[in-house]
Short mmCIF file of C-alpha atoms in Angstrom, two decimals:
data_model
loop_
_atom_site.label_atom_id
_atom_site.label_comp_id
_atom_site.label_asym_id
_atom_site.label_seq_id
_atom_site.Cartn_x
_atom_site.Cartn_y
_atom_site.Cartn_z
CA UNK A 1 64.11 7.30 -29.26
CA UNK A 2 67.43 7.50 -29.08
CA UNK A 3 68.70 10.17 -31.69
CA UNK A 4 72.84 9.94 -30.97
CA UNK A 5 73.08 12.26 -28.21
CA UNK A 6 74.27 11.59 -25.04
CA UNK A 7 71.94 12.45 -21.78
CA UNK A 8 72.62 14.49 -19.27
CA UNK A 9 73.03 13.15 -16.07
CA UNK A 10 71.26 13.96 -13.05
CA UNK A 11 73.29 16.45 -11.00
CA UNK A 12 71.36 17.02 -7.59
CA UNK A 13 73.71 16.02 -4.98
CA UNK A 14 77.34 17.43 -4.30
CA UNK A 15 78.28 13.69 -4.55
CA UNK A 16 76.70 13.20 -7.72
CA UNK A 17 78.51 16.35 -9.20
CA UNK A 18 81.78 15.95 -7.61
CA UNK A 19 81.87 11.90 -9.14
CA UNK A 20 80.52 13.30 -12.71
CA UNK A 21 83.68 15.79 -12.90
CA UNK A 22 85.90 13.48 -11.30
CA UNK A 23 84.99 10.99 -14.50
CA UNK A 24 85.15 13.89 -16.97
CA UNK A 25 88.55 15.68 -15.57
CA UNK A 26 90.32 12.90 -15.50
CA UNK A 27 88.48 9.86 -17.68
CA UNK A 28 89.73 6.28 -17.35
CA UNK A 29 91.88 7.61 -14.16
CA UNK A 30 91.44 6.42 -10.50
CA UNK A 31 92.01 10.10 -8.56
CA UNK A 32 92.89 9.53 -5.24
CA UNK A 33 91.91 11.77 -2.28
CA UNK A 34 95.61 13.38 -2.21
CA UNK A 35 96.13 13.45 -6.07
CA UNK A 36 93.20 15.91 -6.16
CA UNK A 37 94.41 17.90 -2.76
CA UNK A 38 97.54 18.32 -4.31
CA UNK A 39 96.05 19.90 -7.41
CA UNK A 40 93.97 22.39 -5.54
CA UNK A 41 96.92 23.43 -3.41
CA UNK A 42 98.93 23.78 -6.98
CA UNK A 43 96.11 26.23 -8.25
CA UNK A 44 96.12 28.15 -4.95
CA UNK A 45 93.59 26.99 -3.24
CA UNK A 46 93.31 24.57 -0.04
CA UNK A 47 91.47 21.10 0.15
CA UNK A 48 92.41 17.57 2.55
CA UNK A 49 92.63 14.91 0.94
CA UNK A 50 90.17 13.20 3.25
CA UNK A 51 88.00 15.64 3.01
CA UNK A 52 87.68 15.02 -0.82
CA UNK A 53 87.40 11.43 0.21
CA UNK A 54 84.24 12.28 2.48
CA UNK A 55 82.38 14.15 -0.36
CA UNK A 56 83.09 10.90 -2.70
CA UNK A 57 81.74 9.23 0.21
CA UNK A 58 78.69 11.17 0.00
CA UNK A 59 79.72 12.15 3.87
CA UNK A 60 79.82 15.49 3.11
CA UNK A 61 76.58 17.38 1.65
CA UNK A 62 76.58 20.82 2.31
CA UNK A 63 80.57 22.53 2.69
CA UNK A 64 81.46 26.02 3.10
CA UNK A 65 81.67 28.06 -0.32
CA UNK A 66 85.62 27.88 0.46
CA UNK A 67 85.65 24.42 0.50
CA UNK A 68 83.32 25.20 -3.26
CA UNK A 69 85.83 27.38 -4.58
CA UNK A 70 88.71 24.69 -4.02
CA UNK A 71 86.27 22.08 -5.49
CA UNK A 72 86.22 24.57 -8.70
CA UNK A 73 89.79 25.53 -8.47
CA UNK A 74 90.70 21.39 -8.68
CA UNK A 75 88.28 20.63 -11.60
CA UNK A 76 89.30 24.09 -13.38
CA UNK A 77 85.37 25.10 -13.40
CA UNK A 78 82.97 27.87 -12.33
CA UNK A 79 82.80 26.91 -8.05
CA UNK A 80 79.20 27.50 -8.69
CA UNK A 81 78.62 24.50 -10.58
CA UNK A 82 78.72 22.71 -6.90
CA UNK A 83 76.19 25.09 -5.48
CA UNK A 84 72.73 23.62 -4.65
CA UNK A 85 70.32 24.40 -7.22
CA UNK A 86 67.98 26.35 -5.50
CA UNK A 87 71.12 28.67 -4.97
CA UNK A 88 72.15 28.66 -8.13
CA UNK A 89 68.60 29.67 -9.13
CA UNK A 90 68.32 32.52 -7.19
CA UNK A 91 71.56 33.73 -8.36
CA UNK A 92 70.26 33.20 -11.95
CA UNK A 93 67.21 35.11 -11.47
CA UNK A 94 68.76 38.33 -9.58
CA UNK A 95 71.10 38.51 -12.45
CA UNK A 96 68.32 38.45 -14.67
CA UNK A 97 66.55 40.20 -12.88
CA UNK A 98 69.02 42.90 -12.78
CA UNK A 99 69.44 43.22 -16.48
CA UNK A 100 65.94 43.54 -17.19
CA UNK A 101 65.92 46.69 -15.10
CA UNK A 102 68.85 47.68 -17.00
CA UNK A 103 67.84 47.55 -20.66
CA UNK A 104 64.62 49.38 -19.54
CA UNK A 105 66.73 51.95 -18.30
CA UNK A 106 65.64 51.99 -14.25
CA UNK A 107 69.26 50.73 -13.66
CA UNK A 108 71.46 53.25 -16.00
CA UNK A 109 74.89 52.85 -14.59
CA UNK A 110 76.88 50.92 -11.75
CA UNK A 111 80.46 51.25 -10.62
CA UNK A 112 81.75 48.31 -8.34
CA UNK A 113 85.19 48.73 -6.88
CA UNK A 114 87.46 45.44 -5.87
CA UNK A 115 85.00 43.29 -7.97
CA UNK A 116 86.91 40.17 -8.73
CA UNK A 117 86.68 38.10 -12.58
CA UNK A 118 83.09 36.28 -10.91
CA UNK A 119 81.85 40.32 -10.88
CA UNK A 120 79.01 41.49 -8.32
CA UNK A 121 77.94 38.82 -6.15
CA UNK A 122 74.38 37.83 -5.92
CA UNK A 123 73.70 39.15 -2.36
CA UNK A 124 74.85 42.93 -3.70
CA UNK A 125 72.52 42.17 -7.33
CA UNK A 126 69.53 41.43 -4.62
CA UNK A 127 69.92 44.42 -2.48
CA UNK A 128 70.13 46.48 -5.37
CA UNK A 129 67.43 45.39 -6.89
CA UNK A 130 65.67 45.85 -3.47
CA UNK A 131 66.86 49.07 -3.45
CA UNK A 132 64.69 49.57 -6.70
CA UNK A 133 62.15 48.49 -5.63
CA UNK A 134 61.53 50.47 -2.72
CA UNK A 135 62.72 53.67 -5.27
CA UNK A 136 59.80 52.83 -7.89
CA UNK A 137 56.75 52.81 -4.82
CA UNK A 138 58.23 56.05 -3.92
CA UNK A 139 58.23 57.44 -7.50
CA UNK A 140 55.39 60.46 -8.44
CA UNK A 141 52.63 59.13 -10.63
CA UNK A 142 50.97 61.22 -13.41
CA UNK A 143 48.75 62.90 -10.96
CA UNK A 144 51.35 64.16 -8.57
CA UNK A 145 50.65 61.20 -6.24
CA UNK A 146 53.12 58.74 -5.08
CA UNK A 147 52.98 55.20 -5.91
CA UNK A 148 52.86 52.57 -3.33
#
């Protein structure tokens, strides 16, 4: 049943994404490999024009988080969109993860110094919440015993 809303595409492959912004960013336009290059290099970052092409091409399935960032920088969205999803997931969940211990209180403060606009990066989320982990086995119980 078709109610007036438009489906969302399927979005697995860094092809697949890279075409659907490509189509979005610039609809009814033809972007060449260059055009695009030229537009990253504008917004400061750094992309070749062929290798743009080889992405298109579906040639290219698993780039650097550089080559990400210039991806997000061209297209004027979150870099992480291009991620693979299982990534993305796990960056989901240790954020999530992270403010659950916070509103309960096991996480009551944290100062990060030269964090960027993106903020903490999952890998620092994940050891902290490792970190708290390891804290709450050590933790008395009731009976002067230690968990864990």
């Amino acid at each position: 049943m078709d109610n007036g809303k438009e489906r969302a595409p399927e979005l697995r492959t860094l092809r697949q994404k890279v075409e659907y912004m490509v189509e979005k960013t610039f609809p009814g336009r033809k972007i060449s490999g260059r055009v695009f290059a030229d537009l990253v290099k504008e917004r400061g970052g750094s992309l070749s024009h062929s290798y743009f092409s080889n992405i298109l091409a579906g040639k290219v399935t698993q780039p650097s988080e550089e080559i990400l960032k210039a991806l997000g920088l061209g297209f004027g969205v979150d870099w992480r969109f291009f991620k693979e999803e299982s990534e993305v997931v796990d960056d989901v969940v240790a954020g999530l993860q992270f403010l659950a211990k916070r509103r309960t209180g096991e996480i009551s403060g944290l100062a990060g110094r030269g964090l960027d606009e993106e903020g903490l990066p999952p890998e620092l989320l994940q050891f902290a919440l490792a970190l708290l982990k390891d804290a709450e086995g050590r933790r008395p119980t009731a009976d002067g015993g230690q968990r864990g």
